[in-house]
Amino acid sequence: MKALIIYGTRGGATKQIADEIGKTLGEQGFAVTVEDAKRSKRFDVNAFDLVIVGSSVWATMWKWQASRFLKRNAKKLAGKKVALFSSGLAGGDPAQMDYANKSIEKLAAKFPAVKPLALAYFGGYIDFEHPPLLARPLASAMKADLQKKGKDTSKPYDTRDFNAIRKWA
């Protein structure tokens, strides 16, 4: 069985999630290909038994390359085994899990031909000392909010749960 994992990432944290899913599937006997959505055009999804697509979420948005992959391949993914995941700080905050779950369901609904077997919203990662250039204003606001909640923002804030990621895979 062959699995394709396509991910969209801003700083590399979602790539680490995709790699972990790939490692777990490989241990289950899958031949796994993990690739950045930026380079996803070269793949024929028909050659894979399972296709997993995931993206980091920033300001409620998936990386456009990951969304474009789903849009471009929606007809081919109809009837295929597909799973979708998001990665963002909301996924690691129990108070925001309702929002997180509705968010991934809403994303899946944008591609009605695709019928995912599984959806997940995993925690995220942010280094407040080195946020992406365009994300600095939002990162600054997030940092202030987390500090008000008593969180230590002097080091990277990582809410990913790799045990949950492996279990989902």
PDB file of C-alpha atoms in Angstrom:
ATOM      1  CA  MET A   1       0.000   0.000   0.000  1.00  0.00           C
ATOM      2  CA  LYS A   2       1.230   3.477  -0.885  1.00  0.00           C
ATOM      3  CA  ALA A   3       0.532   6.640   1.083  1.00  0.00           C
ATOM      4  CA  LEU A   4       1.081  10.252   0.035  1.00  0.00           C
ATOM      5  CA  ILE A   5       1.297  12.921   2.713  1.00  0.00           C
ATOM      6  CA  ILE A   6       1.135  16.515   1.469  1.00  0.00           C
ATOM      7  CA  TYR A   7       1.676  19.300   3.977  1.00  0.00           C
ATOM      8  CA  GLY A   8       1.698  23.081   4.039  1.00  0.00           C
ATOM      9  CA  THR A   9       3.942  24.660   6.639  1.00  0.00           C
ATOM     10  CA  ARG A  10       5.142  28.110   7.575  1.00  0.00           C
ATOM     11  CA  GLY A  11       7.988  27.386   9.950  1.00  0.00           C
ATOM     12  CA  GLY A  12       8.479  23.627   9.736  1.00  0.00           C
ATOM     13  CA  ALA A  13       6.314  22.412  12.630  1.00  0.00           C
ATOM     14  CA  THR A  14       3.663  20.921  10.335  1.00  0.00           C
ATOM     15  CA  LYS A  15       6.396  19.156   8.364  1.00  0.00           C
ATOM     16  CA  GLN A  16       7.429  17.471  11.618  1.00  0.00           C
ATOM     17  CA  ILE A  17       3.826  16.319  12.113  1.00  0.00           C
ATOM     18  CA  ALA A  18       3.653  15.009   8.525  1.00  0.00           C
ATOM     19  CA  ASP A  19       6.982  13.199   9.005  1.00  0.00           C
ATOM     20  CA  GLU A  20       5.703  11.590  12.206  1.00  0.00           C
ATOM     21  CA  ILE A  21       2.517  10.435  10.463  1.00  0.00           C
ATOM     22  CA  GLY A  22       4.679   9.062   7.650  1.00  0.00           C
ATOM     23  CA  LYS A  23       6.941   7.226  10.086  1.00  0.00           C
ATOM     24  CA  THR A  24       3.932   5.689  11.843  1.00  0.00           C
ATOM     25  CA  LEU A  25       2.349   4.586   8.560  1.00  0.00           C
ATOM     26  CA  GLY A  26       5.691   3.173   7.428  1.00  0.00           C
ATOM     27  CA  GLU A  27       5.777   1.051  10.586  1.00  0.00           C
ATOM     28  CA  GLN A  28       2.338  -0.252   9.539  1.00  0.00           C
ATOM     29  CA  GLY A  29       3.676  -1.402   6.166  1.00  0.00           C
ATOM     30  CA  PHE A  30       2.890   1.587   3.942  1.00  0.00           C
ATOM     31  CA  ALA A  31       5.361   2.866   1.361  1.00  0.00           C
ATOM     32  CA  VAL A  32       5.183   6.548   2.316  1.00  0.00           C
ATOM     33  CA  THR A  33       5.955   9.727   0.394  1.00  0.00           C
ATOM     34  CA  VAL A  34       5.949  12.962   2.412  1.00  0.00           C
ATOM     35  CA  GLU A  35       6.112  16.194   0.416  1.00  0.00           C
ATOM     36  CA  ASP A  36       5.658  19.933   0.834  1.00  0.00           C
ATOM     37  CA  ALA A  37       2.515  21.195  -0.893  1.00  0.00           C
ATOM     38  CA  LYS A  38       4.726  23.652  -2.780  1.00  0.00           C
ATOM     39  CA  ARG A  39       6.060  20.697  -4.774  1.00  0.00           C
ATOM     40  CA  SER A  40       2.863  18.644  -4.928  1.00  0.00           C
ATOM     41  CA  LYS A  41       2.071  19.159  -8.628  1.00  0.00           C
ATOM     42  CA  ARG A  42       4.396  16.364  -9.615  1.00  0.00           C
ATOM     43  CA  PHE A  43       2.325  13.681  -7.885  1.00  0.00           C
ATOM     44  CA  ASP A  44      -0.469  11.679  -9.476  1.00  0.00           C
ATOM     45  CA  VAL A  45      -2.806  10.938  -6.576  1.00  0.00           C
ATOM     46  CA  ASN A  46      -4.142   7.941  -8.508  1.00  0.00           C
ATOM     47  CA  ALA A  47      -0.864   6.163  -7.762  1.00  0.00           C
ATOM     48  CA  PHE A  48      -1.584   6.182  -4.013  1.00  0.00           C
ATOM     49  CA  ASP A  49      -3.964   4.138  -1.861  1.00  0.00           C
ATOM     50  CA  LEU A  50      -4.109   6.768   0.880  1.00  0.00           C
ATOM     51  CA  VAL A  51      -3.689  10.536   0.600  1.00  0.00           C
ATOM     52  CA  ILE A  52      -3.261  12.696   3.700  1.00  0.00           C
ATOM     53  CA  VAL A  53      -3.265  16.471   3.386  1.00  0.00           C
ATOM     54  CA  GLY A  54      -2.452  18.823   6.218  1.00  0.00           C
ATOM     55  CA  SER A  55      -1.534  22.411   6.841  1.00  0.00           C
ATOM     56  CA  SER A  56      -0.532  24.818   9.498  1.00  0.00           C
ATOM     57  CA  VAL A  57      -3.259  27.273  10.412  1.00  0.00           C
ATOM     58  CA  TRP A  58      -2.410  30.918  10.872  1.00  0.00           C
ATOM     59  CA  ALA A  59      -5.097  33.570  11.312  1.00  0.00           C
ATOM     60  CA  THR A  60      -7.692  30.825  10.623  1.00  0.00           C
ATOM     61  CA  MET A  61      -6.209  30.056   7.175  1.00  0.00           C
ATOM     62  CA  TRP A  62      -4.541  26.970   5.716  1.00  0.00           C
ATOM     63  CA  LYS A  63      -1.421  27.501   3.606  1.00  0.00           C
ATOM     64  CA  TRP A  64      -2.708  28.278   0.122  1.00  0.00           C
ATOM     65  CA  GLN A  65      -0.536  25.574  -1.464  1.00  0.00           C
ATOM     66  CA  ALA A  66      -2.239  22.849   0.596  1.00  0.00           C
ATOM     67  CA  SER A  67      -5.709  24.199  -0.219  1.00  0.00           C
ATOM     68  CA  ARG A  68      -4.747  24.426  -3.884  1.00  0.00           C
ATOM     69  CA  PHE A  69      -3.627  20.774  -3.833  1.00  0.00           C
ATOM     70  CA  LEU A  70      -7.069  19.742  -2.574  1.00  0.00           C
ATOM     71  CA  LYS A  71      -8.860  21.936  -5.108  1.00  0.00           C
ATOM     72  CA  ARG A  72      -6.720  20.727  -8.014  1.00  0.00           C
ATOM     73  CA  ASN A  73      -7.179  17.051  -7.072  1.00  0.00           C
ATOM     74  CA  ALA A  74     -10.721  17.029  -5.638  1.00  0.00           C
ATOM     75  CA  LYS A  75     -12.208  14.916  -8.453  1.00  0.00           C
ATOM     76  CA  LYS A  76      -9.349  12.419  -8.327  1.00  0.00           C
ATOM     77  CA  LEU A  77      -9.649  12.180  -4.538  1.00  0.00           C
ATOM     78  CA  ALA A  78     -13.366  11.342  -4.728  1.00  0.00           C
ATOM     79  CA  GLY A  79     -13.702   7.712  -3.694  1.00  0.00           C
ATOM     80  CA  LYS A  80     -10.106   7.531  -2.422  1.00  0.00           C
ATOM     81  CA  LYS A  81      -8.982   7.039   1.142  1.00  0.00           C
ATOM     82  CA  VAL A  82      -8.245  10.582   2.296  1.00  0.00           C
ATOM     83  CA  ALA A  83      -7.512  12.145   5.662  1.00  0.00           C
ATOM     84  CA  LEU A  84      -7.058  15.823   6.539  1.00  0.00           C
ATOM     85  CA  PHE A  85      -5.317  17.531   9.417  1.00  0.00           C
ATOM     86  CA  SER A  86      -4.620  21.033  10.624  1.00  0.00           C
ATOM     87  CA  SER A  87      -1.892  22.212  12.950  1.00  0.00           C
ATOM     88  CA  GLY A  88      -2.184  25.333  15.062  1.00  0.00           C
ATOM     89  CA  LEU A  89      -2.160  26.607  18.606  1.00  0.00           C
ATOM     90  CA  ALA A  90      -5.946  26.171  18.834  1.00  0.00           C
ATOM     91  CA  GLY A  91      -5.433  22.415  18.510  1.00  0.00           C
ATOM     92  CA  GLY A  92      -3.395  22.338  21.686  1.00  0.00           C
ATOM     93  CA  ASP A  93      -5.768  24.445  23.774  1.00  0.00           C
ATOM     94  CA  PRO A  94      -8.606  22.459  25.400  1.00  0.00           C
ATOM     95  CA  ALA A  95     -10.689  25.642  25.573  1.00  0.00           C
ATOM     96  CA  GLN A  96     -10.499  25.983  21.780  1.00  0.00           C
ATOM     97  CA  MET A  97     -11.041  22.364  20.726  1.00  0.00           C
ATOM     98  CA  ASP A  98     -14.647  22.986  19.692  1.00  0.00           C
ATOM     99  CA  TYR A  99     -13.459  25.775  17.390  1.00  0.00           C
ATOM    100  CA  ALA A 100     -10.589  23.586  16.133  1.00  0.00           C
ATOM    101  CA  ASN A 101     -12.851  20.632  15.302  1.00  0.00           C
ATOM    102  CA  LYS A 102     -15.410  22.844  13.551  1.00  0.00           C
ATOM    103  CA  SER A 103     -12.576  24.521  11.654  1.00  0.00           C
ATOM    104  CA  ILE A 104     -11.288  21.279  10.076  1.00  0.00           C
ATOM    105  CA  GLU A 105     -14.866  20.169   9.342  1.00  0.00           C
ATOM    106  CA  LYS A 106     -15.522  23.507   7.620  1.00  0.00           C
ATOM    107  CA  LEU A 107     -12.389  23.104   5.540  1.00  0.00           C
ATOM    108  CA  ALA A 108     -13.387  19.584   4.480  1.00  0.00           C
ATOM    109  CA  ALA A 109     -16.844  20.858   3.475  1.00  0.00           C
ATOM    110  CA  LYS A 110     -15.200  23.172   0.899  1.00  0.00           C
ATOM    111  CA  PHE A 111     -14.340  20.028  -1.084  1.00  0.00           C
ATOM    112  CA  PRO A 112     -17.615  18.051  -1.145  1.00  0.00           C
ATOM    113  CA  ALA A 113     -16.281  15.430  -3.596  1.00  0.00           C
ATOM    114  CA  VAL A 114     -13.640  14.456  -1.042  1.00  0.00           C
ATOM    115  CA  LYS A 115     -14.961  12.259   1.758  1.00  0.00           C
ATOM    116  CA  PRO A 116     -12.238  12.115   4.434  1.00  0.00           C
ATOM    117  CA  LEU A 117     -11.939   8.986   6.540  1.00  0.00           C
ATOM    118  CA  ALA A 118     -10.456  11.056   9.339  1.00  0.00           C
ATOM    119  CA  LEU A 119     -10.037  14.678  10.370  1.00  0.00           C
ATOM    120  CA  ALA A 120      -7.732  16.051  13.043  1.00  0.00           C
ATOM    121  CA  TYR A 121      -6.600  19.395  14.402  1.00  0.00           C
ATOM    122  CA  PHE A 122      -3.268  19.017  16.175  1.00  0.00           C
ATOM    123  CA  GLY A 123      -1.490  21.503  18.366  1.00  0.00           C
ATOM    124  CA  GLY A 124       0.976  23.950  16.941  1.00  0.00           C
ATOM    125  CA  TYR A 125       4.333  25.530  17.529  1.00  0.00           C
ATOM    126  CA  ILE A 126       5.538  29.115  17.522  1.00  0.00           C
ATOM    127  CA  ASP A 127       8.860  30.692  18.345  1.00  0.00           C
ATOM    128  CA  PHE A 128       7.935  34.182  19.511  1.00  0.00           C
ATOM    129  CA  GLU A 129      11.545  35.320  19.167  1.00  0.00           C
ATOM    130  CA  HIS A 130      11.607  34.453  15.430  1.00  0.00           C
ATOM    131  CA  PRO A 131       8.067  34.629  13.993  1.00  0.00           C
ATOM    132  CA  PRO A 132       7.611  34.752  10.215  1.00  0.00           C
ATOM    133  CA  LEU A 133       7.940  38.331   8.965  1.00  0.00           C
ATOM    134  CA  LEU A 134       4.327  38.776   7.874  1.00  0.00           C
ATOM    135  CA  ALA A 135       3.058  37.136  11.057  1.00  0.00           C
ATOM    136  CA  ARG A 136       4.892  39.365  13.510  1.00  0.00           C
ATOM    137  CA  PRO A 137       1.925  41.596  14.461  1.00  0.00           C
ATOM    138  CA  LEU A 138      -0.322  38.586  15.115  1.00  0.00           C
ATOM    139  CA  ALA A 139       2.487  36.748  16.913  1.00  0.00           C
ATOM    140  CA  SER A 140       2.999  39.761  19.158  1.00  0.00           C
ATOM    141  CA  ALA A 141      -0.700  39.803  20.069  1.00  0.00           C
ATOM    142  CA  MET A 142      -0.659  36.038  20.706  1.00  0.00           C
ATOM    143  CA  LYS A 143       2.416  36.397  22.896  1.00  0.00           C
ATOM    144  CA  ALA A 144       0.730  39.087  24.999  1.00  0.00           C
ATOM    145  CA  ASP A 145      -2.408  36.946  25.367  1.00  0.00           C
ATOM    146  CA  LEU A 146      -0.412  33.891  26.428  1.00  0.00           C
ATOM    147  CA  GLN A 147       1.581  35.961  28.916  1.00  0.00           C
ATOM    148  CA  LYS A 148      -1.693  37.166  30.473  1.00  0.00           C
ATOM    149  CA  LYS A 149      -2.621  33.490  30.873  1.00  0.00           C
ATOM    150  CA  GLY A 150       0.652  32.856  32.695  1.00  0.00           C
ATOM    151  CA  LYS A 151       2.415  31.013  29.853  1.00  0.00           C
ATOM    152  CA  ASP A 152       6.183  31.265  29.445  1.00  0.00           C
ATOM    153  CA  THR A 153       6.810  32.856  26.046  1.00  0.00           C
ATOM    154  CA  SER A 154      10.567  33.273  26.475  1.00  0.00           C
ATOM    155  CA  LYS A 155      11.030  29.949  24.692  1.00  0.00           C
ATOM    156  CA  PRO A 156       9.125  28.371  21.786  1.00  0.00           C
ATOM    157  CA  TYR A 157       5.532  27.500  22.617  1.00  0.00           C
ATOM    158  CA  ASP A 158       4.786  23.950  21.459  1.00  0.00           C
ATOM    159  CA  THR A 159       1.324  22.435  21.929  1.00  0.00           C
ATOM    160  CA  ARG A 160       1.813  19.441  19.605  1.00  0.00           C
ATOM    161  CA  ASP A 161       1.071  16.030  21.129  1.00  0.00           C
ATOM    162  CA  PHE A 162       3.107  13.484  19.181  1.00  0.00           C
ATOM    163  CA  ASN A 163       1.444  10.543  20.968  1.00  0.00           C
ATOM    164  CA  ALA A 164      -1.945  11.780  19.718  1.00  0.00           C
ATOM    165  CA  ILE A 165      -0.484  12.292  16.234  1.00  0.00           C
ATOM    166  CA  ARG A 166       0.861   8.711  16.134  1.00  0.00           C
ATOM    167  CA  LYS A 167      -2.446   7.357  17.463  1.00  0.00           C
ATOM    168  CA  TRP A 168      -4.389   9.235  14.764  1.00  0.00           C
ATOM    169  CA  ALA A 169      -2.062   7.900  12.056  1.00  0.00           C
TER     170      ALA A 169
END
